[in-house]
Coordinates of C-alpha atoms and ligand atoms in Angstrom, one line a residue:
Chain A
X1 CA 14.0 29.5 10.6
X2 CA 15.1 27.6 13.3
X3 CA 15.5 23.5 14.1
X4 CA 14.2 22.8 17.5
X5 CA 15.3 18.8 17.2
X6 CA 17.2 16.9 15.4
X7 CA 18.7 13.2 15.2
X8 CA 21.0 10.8 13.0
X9 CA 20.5 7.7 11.9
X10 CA 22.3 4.6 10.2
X11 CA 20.9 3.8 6.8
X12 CA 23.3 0.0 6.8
X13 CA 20.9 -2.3 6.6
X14 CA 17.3 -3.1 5.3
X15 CA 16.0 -3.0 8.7
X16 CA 17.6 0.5 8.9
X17 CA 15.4 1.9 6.2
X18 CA 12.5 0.6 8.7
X19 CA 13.5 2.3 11.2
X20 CA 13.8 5.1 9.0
X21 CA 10.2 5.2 7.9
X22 CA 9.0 4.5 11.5
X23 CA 11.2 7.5 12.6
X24 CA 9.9 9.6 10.2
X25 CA 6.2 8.7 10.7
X26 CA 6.5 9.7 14.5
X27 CA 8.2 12.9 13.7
X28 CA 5.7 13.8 11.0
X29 CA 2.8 13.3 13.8
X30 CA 4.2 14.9 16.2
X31 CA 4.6 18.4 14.1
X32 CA 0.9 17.3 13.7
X33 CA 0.8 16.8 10.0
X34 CA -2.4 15.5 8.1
X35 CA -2.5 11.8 7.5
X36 CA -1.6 12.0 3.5
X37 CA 1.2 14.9 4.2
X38 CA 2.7 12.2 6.9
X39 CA 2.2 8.9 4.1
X40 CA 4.1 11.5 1.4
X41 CA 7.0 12.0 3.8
X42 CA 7.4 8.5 4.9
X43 CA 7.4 7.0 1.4
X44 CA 9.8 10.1 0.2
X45 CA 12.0 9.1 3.0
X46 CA 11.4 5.1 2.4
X47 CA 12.8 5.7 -1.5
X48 CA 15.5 7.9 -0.5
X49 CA 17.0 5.9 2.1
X50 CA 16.7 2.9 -0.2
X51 CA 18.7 5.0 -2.8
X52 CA 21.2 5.9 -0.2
X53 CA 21.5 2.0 0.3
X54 CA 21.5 0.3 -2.7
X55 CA 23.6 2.6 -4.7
X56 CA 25.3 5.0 -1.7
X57 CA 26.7 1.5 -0.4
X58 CA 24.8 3.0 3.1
X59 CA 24.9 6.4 4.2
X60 CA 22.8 8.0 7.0
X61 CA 19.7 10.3 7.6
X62 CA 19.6 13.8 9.3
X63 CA 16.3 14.0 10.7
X64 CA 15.3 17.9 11.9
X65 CA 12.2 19.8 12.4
X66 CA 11.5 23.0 11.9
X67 CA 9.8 26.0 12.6
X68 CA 9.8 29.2 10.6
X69 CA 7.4 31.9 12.0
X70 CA 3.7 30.3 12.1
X71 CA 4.5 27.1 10.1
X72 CA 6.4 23.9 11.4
X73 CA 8.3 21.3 8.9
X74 CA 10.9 17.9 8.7
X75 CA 14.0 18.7 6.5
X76 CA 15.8 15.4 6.1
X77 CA 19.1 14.8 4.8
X78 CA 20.6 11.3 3.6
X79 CA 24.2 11.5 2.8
X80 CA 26.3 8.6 1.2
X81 CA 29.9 8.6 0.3
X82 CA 29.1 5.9 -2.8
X83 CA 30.0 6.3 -6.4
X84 CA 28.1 9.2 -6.9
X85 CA 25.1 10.1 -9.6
X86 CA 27.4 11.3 -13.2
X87 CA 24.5 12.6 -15.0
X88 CA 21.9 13.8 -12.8
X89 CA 19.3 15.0 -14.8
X90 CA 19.4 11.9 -16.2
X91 CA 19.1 10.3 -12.7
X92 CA 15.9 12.8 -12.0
X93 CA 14.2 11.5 -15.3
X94 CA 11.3 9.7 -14.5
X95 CA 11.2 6.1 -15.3
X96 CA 15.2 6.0 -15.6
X97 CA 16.9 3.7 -13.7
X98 CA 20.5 2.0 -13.8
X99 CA 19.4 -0.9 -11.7
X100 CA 16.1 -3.2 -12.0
X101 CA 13.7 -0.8 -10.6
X102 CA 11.0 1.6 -11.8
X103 CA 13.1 4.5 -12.0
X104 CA 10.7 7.1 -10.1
X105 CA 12.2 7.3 -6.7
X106 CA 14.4 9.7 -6.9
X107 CA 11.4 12.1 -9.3
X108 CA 8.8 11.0 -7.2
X109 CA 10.3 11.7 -4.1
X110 CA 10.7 15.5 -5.9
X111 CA 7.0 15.8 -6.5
X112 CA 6.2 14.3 -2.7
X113 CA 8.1 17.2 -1.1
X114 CA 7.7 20.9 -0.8
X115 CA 11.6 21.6 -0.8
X116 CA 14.2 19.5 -3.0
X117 CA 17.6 19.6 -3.1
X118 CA 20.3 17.2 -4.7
X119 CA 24.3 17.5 -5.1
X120 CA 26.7 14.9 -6.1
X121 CA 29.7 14.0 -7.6
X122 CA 31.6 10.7 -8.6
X123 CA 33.7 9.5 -6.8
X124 CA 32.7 11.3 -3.3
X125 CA 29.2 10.7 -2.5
X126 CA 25.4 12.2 -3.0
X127 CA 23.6 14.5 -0.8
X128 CA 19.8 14.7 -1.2
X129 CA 17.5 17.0 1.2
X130 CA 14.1 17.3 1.4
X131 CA 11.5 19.2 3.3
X132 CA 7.8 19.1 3.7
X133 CA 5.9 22.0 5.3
X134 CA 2.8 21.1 7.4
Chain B
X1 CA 50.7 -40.6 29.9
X2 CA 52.8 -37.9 28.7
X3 CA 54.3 -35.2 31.3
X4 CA 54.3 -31.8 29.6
X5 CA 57.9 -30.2 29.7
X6 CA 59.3 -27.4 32.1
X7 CA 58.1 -28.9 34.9
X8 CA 54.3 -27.7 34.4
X9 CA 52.1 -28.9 37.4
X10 CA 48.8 -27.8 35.3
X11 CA 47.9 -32.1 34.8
X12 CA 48.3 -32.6 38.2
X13 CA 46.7 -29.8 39.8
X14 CA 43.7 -30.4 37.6
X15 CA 44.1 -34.3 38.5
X16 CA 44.7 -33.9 42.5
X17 CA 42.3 -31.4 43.3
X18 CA 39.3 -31.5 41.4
X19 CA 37.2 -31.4 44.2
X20 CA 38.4 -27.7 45.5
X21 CA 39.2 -26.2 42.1
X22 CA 35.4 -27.6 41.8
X23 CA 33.8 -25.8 45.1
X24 CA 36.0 -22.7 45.0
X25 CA 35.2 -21.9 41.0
X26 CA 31.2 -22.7 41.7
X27 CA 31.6 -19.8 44.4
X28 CA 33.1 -18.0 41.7
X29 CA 30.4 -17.7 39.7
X30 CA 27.9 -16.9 42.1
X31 CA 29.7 -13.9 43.3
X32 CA 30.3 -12.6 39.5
X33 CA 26.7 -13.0 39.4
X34 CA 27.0 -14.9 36.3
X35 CA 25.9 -18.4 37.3
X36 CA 22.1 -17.2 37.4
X37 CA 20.1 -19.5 39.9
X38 CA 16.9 -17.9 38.5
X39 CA 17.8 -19.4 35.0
X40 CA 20.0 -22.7 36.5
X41 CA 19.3 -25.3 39.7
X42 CA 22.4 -25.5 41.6
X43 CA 22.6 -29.2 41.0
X44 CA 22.8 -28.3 37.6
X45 CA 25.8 -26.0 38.0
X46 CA 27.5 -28.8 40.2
X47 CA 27.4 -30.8 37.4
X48 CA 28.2 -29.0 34.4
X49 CA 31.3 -27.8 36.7
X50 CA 32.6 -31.4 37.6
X51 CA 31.7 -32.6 33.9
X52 CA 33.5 -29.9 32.2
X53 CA 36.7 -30.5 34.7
X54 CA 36.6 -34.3 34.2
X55 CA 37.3 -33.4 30.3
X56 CA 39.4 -30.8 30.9
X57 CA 41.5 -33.6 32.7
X58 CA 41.2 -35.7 29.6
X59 CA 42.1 -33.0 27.1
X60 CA 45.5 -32.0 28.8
X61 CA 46.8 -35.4 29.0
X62 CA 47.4 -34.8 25.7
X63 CA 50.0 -32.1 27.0
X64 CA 48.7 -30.1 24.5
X65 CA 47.6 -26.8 26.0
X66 CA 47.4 -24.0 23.2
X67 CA 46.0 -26.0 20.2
X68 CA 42.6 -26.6 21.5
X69 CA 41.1 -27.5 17.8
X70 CA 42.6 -31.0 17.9
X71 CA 40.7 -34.1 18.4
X72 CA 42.2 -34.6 22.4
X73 CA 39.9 -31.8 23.1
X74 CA 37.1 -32.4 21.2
X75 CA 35.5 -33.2 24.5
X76 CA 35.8 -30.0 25.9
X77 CA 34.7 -28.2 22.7
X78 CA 31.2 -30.3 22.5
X79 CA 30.5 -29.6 26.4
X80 CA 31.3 -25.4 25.7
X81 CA 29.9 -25.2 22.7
X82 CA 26.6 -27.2 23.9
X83 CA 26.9 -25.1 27.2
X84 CA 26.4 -22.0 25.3
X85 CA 23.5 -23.0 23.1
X86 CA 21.3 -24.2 26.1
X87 CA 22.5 -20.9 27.9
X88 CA 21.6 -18.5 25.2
X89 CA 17.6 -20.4 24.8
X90 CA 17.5 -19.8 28.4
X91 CA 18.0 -16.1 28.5
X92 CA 21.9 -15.6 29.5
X93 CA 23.8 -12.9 28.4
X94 CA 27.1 -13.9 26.3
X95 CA 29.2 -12.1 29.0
X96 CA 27.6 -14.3 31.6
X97 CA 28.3 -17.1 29.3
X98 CA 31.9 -16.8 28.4
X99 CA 31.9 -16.0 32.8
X100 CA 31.7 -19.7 33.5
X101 CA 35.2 -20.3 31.9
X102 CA 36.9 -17.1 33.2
X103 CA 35.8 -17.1 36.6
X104 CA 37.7 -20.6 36.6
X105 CA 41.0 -18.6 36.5
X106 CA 41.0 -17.6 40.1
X107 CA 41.0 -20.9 41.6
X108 CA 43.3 -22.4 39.3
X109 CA 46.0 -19.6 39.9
X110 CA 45.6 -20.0 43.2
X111 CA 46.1 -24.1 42.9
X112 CA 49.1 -23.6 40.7
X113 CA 50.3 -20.8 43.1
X114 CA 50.4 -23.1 45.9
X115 CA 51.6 -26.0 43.9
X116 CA 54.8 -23.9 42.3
X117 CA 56.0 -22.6 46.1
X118 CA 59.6 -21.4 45.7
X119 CA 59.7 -21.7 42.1
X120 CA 58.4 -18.5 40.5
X121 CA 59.6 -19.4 36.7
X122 CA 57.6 -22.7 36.9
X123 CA 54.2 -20.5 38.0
X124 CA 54.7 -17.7 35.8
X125 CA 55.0 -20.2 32.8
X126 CA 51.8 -22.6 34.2
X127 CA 50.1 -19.1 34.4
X128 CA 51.0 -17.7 30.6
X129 CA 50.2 -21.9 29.3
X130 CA 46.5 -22.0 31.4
X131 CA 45.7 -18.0 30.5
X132 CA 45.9 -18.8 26.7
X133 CA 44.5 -21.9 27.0
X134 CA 40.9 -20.5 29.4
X135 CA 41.3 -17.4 26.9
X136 CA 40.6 -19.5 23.6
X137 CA 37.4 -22.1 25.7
X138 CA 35.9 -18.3 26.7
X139 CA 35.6 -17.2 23.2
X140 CA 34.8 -20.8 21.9
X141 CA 31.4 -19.9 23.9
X142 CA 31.3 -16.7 22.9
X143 CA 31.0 -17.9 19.1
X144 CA 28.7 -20.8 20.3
X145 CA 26.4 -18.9 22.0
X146 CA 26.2 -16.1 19.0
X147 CA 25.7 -18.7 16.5
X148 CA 22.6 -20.4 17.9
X149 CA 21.4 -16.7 18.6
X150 CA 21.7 -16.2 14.8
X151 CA 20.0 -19.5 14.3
X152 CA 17.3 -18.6 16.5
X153 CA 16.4 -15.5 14.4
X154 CA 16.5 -16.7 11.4
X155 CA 14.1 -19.7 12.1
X156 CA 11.6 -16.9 13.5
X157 CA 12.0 -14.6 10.3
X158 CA 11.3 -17.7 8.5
X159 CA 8.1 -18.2 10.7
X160 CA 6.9 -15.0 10.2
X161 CA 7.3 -15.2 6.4
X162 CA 5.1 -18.5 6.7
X163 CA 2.9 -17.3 9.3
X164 CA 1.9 -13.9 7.5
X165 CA 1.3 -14.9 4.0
X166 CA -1.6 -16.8 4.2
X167 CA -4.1 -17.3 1.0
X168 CA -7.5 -17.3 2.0
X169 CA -10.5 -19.1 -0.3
X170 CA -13.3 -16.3 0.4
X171 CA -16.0 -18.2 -2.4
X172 CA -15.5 -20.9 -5.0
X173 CA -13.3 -19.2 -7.5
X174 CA -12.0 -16.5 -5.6
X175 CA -9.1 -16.0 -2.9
X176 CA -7.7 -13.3 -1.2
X177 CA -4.3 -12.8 0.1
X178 CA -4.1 -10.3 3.1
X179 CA -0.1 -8.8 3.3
X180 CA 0.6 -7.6 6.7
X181 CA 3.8 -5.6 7.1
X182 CA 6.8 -4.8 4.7
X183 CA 6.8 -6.0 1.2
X184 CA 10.1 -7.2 0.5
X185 CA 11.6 -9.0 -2.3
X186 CA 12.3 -12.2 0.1
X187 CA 8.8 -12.1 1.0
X188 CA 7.2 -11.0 -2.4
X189 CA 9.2 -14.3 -3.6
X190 CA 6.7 -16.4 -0.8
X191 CA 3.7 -14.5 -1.4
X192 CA 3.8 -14.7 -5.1
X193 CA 4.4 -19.0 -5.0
X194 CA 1.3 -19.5 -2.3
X195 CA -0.4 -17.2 -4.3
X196 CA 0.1 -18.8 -7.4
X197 CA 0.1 -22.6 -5.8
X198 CA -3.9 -21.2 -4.2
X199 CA -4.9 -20.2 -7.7
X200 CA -3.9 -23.8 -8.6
X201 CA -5.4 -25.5 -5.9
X202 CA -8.5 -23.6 -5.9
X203 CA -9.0 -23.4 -9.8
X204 CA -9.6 -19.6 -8.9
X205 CA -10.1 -17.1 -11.8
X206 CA -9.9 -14.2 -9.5
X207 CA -7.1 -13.1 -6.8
X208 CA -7.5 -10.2 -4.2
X209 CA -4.5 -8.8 -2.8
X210 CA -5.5 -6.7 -0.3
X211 CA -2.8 -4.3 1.1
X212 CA -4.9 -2.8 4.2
X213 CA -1.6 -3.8 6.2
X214 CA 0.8 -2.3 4.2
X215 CA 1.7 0.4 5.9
X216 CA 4.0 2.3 3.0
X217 CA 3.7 1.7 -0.7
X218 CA 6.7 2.8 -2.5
X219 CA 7.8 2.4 -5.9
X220 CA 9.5 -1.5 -4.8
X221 CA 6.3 -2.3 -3.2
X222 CA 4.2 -1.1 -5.9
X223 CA 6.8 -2.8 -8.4
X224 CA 6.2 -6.3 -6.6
X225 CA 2.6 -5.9 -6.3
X226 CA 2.8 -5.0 -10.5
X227 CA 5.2 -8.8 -10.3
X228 CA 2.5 -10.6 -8.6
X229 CA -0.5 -9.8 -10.5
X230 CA 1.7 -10.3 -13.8
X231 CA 2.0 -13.7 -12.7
X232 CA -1.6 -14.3 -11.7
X233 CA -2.1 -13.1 -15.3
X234 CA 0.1 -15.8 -16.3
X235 CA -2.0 -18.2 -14.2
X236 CA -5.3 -16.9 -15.6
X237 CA -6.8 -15.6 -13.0
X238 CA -7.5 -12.2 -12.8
X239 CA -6.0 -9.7 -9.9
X240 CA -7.7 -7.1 -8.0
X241 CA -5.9 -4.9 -5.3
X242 CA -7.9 -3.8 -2.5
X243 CA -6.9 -1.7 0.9
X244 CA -5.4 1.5 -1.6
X245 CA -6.4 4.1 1.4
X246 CA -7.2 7.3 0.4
X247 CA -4.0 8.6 1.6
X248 CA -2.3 5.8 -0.1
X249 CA -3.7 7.1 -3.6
X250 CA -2.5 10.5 -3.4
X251 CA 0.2 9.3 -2.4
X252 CA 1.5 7.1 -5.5
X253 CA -0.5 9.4 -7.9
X254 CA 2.4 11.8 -6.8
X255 CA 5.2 9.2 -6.9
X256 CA 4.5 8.8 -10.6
X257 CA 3.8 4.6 -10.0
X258 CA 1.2 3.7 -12.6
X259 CA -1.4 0.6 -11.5
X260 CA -3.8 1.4 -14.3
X261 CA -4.0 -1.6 -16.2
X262 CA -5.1 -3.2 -12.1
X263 CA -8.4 -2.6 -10.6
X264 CA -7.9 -1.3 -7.4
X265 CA -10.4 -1.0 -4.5
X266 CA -10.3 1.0 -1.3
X267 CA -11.5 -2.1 0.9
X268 CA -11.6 -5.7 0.9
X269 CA -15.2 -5.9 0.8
X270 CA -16.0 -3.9 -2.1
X271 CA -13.2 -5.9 -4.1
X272 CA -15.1 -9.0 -2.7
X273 CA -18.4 -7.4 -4.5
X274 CA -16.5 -6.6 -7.5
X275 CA -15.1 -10.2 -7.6
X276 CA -18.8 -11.7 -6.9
X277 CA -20.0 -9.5 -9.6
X278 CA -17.7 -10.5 -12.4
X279 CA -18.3 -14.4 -11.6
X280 CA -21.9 -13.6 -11.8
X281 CA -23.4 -13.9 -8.4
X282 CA -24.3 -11.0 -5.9
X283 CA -25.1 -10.9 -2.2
X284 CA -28.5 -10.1 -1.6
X285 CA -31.1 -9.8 1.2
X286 CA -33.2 -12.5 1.9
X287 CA -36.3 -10.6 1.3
X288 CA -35.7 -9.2 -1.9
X289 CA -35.2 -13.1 -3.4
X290 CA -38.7 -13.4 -5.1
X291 CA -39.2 -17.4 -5.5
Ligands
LIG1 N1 22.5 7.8 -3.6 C1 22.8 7.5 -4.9 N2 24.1 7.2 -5.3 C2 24.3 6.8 -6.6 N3 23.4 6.7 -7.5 C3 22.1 7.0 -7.2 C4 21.8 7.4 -5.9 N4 20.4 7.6 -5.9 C5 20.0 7.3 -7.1 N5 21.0 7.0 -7.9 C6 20.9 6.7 -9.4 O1 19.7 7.3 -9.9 C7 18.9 6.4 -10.5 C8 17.5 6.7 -10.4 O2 17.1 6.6 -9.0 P1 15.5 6.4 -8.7 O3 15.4 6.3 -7.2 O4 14.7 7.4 -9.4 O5 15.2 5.0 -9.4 P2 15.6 3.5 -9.0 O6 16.1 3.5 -7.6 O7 16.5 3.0 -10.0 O8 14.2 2.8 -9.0 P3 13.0 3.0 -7.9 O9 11.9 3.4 -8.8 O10 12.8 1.6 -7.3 O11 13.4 4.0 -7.0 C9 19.3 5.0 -9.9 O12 19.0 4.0 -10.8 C10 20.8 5.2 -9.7 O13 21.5 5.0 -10.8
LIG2 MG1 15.2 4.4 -6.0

């Protein structure tokens, strides 16, 4: 597998997490994905980046494409050096939430994506990673 | 008037030779290329330049040089700080704003270079006094002209908030309300009172919210679409939420985000029908009206 581009962005503000989902709308047509594999990255990416905001206190997004053999991809990786997630099971449980919202972000962004990965740990930060194969 | 002590010839420099200090900073500013004669008539330049000097004047009289927040200087402050504001509408960058108060160094070390001849303490102490003193008008500026920025943005996101919420009546009893763009909570907060203030207005029982220019729906902007019909409930009219494209669907199917107790539509036209329907009227052809 290789990545042929990559790029890092700022997730600081709400206009970030914009640019965000713009970014990864342009990236997802340009590997030439189909319109409802680009609309399930982008809203992965818009609930993930709002995670890494709200409750990361900010962070930032690794953007990369991919290519392994015949099929292309977007692995993105938002990083945040906030309180950390104690019980992450918990955290994955749909409809759980610690703050007022519907508590399916971080599950739904699970089921939007081929490839999910989480790691965290209180006090230093949470890592999530995604990919989505065209 | 007061004389300031250590034998400082800054009041008298600025009172003698206004008219040089005047002709030599204006030429200043041209050459820095910060004095813009594609944004500012030279006339105009002349006379901010001899306006701000003839204040300057005033404000040192005070022989107060470092403290420029006291009422002697007010003066100077209102100029600057109006200065910047008209500067940034115009187009000017901040650098070529905070420019017209630094490029006013050269000729005034020059003046005081001339007017301390022999007597290198008294020049290197007029230098330190006028340095701090042009130091604190530049960024006085510098905050002006950010400030109105700021206030410049914010009364456009205000306009666009206004501007892109607006509830249409589409038949008696019904109204649509088309979002364009993001739906955040500042904005659900205006959608949701015109919304509720149409329903009101119009005596509607039924409310579309069509979402055609939504580009994402993610679990906050399904959570304040869930908000806004709950309060139309509350109103008694009834929601529908058209412009769910196909894609959209799968899409929040797979985030888990439940809109079952809504009726949703793929288009604004067949909610319109739906909406027709339930009020008891349809759109027919005029043909098939037997009389
Ligand atoms: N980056 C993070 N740092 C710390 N805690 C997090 C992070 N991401 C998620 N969490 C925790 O996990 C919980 C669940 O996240 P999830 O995104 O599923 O729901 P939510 O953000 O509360 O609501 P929404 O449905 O609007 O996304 C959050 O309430 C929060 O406590
Ligand atoms: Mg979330």
């Amino acid at each position: 597998m290789s990545v042929w581009k990559s790029e890092t962005m700022p997730i600081r503000t709400q206009a970030d997490i914009v640019h965000v989902r713009q970014a990864v709308r342009t990236w997802s047509v340009d590997a030439g994905m189909r319109l409802v594999d680009q609309t399930k990255i982008v809203t992965a990416a818009s609930e993930l980046a709002r995670n890494t905001l709200e409750y990361g206190g900010g962070g930032e997004l690794l953007l990369e494409a991919l290519s392994e053999s015949v099929r292309v991809g977007l692995r993105l990786t938002f990083t945040d050096h906030g309180p950390g997630i104690p019980d992450l099971e918990l955290a994955l449980k749909d409809g759980w939430t610690s703050g007022g919202g519907m508590g399916m972000g971080l599950s739904g962004s699970k089921r939007l994506s081929n490839e999910f990965e989480i790691e965290s740990q209180v006090g230093v930060g949470t890592t999530v990673r995604i990919t989505r194969w065209k | 008037m007061t004389t300031p002590a250590g034998g400082s010839r800054i009041t008298e420099v600025l009172n003698v030779q206004e008219n040089e200090l005047l002709q030599e900073w204006i030429a200043e500013q041209r050459q820095s290329g910060a004095a813009r004669p594609d944004l500012i008539a030279a006339a105009d330049l002349q006379d901010q330049g001899r306006e701000f000097l003839g204040l300057l004047r005033q404000a040192v009289q005070s022989g107060e040089f470092s403290n420029i927040n006291i009422p002697a200087w007010s003066g100077v402050r209102d100029l600057l700080t109006e200065l910047s504001r008209t500067r940034a509408r115009l187009g000017f960058a901040p650098s070529e704003v905070a420019t017209f108060v630094f490029s006013f160094k050269q000729p005034l070390f020059a003046a005081l270079q001339k007017a301390h001849a022999g007597a290198p303490d008294g020049f290197i102490s007029d230098i330190w006094t006028v340095t701090q003193m042009l130091d604190k008008l530049g960024l006085l500026t510098t905050e002006a002209y950010l400030k109105s920025r700021e206030e410049i943005i914010a009364r456009h996101q205000e306009e666009m908030m206004e501007l892109s919420t607006p509830v249409v009546q589409l038949w008696q009893g019904i109204v649509a309300l088309p979002i364009i763009g993001t739906l955040d909570s500042a904005r659900t907060q205006i959608v949701m009172e015109n919304l509720l203030q149409a329903i009101v207005d119009t005596g509607s029982e039924i409310a579309i919210i069509d979402i055609t220019g939504v580009p994402t729906v993610d679990t906050l902007v399904s959570q304040h679409l869930l908000k806004t019909v709950a309060a139309a409930r509350l109103m008694g009219a009834e929601c529908i939420i058209s412009g769910i494209r196909p894609q959209i669907a799968q899409t929040i199917v797979h985030l888990g985000v439940e809109l079952n107790d809504v009726i949703t539509k793929a288009t604004l036209a067949s909610a319109f029908a739906l909406a027709l329907q339930k009020r008891g009227m349809t759109v027919a052809k005029v043909s098939q009206i037997k009389s």
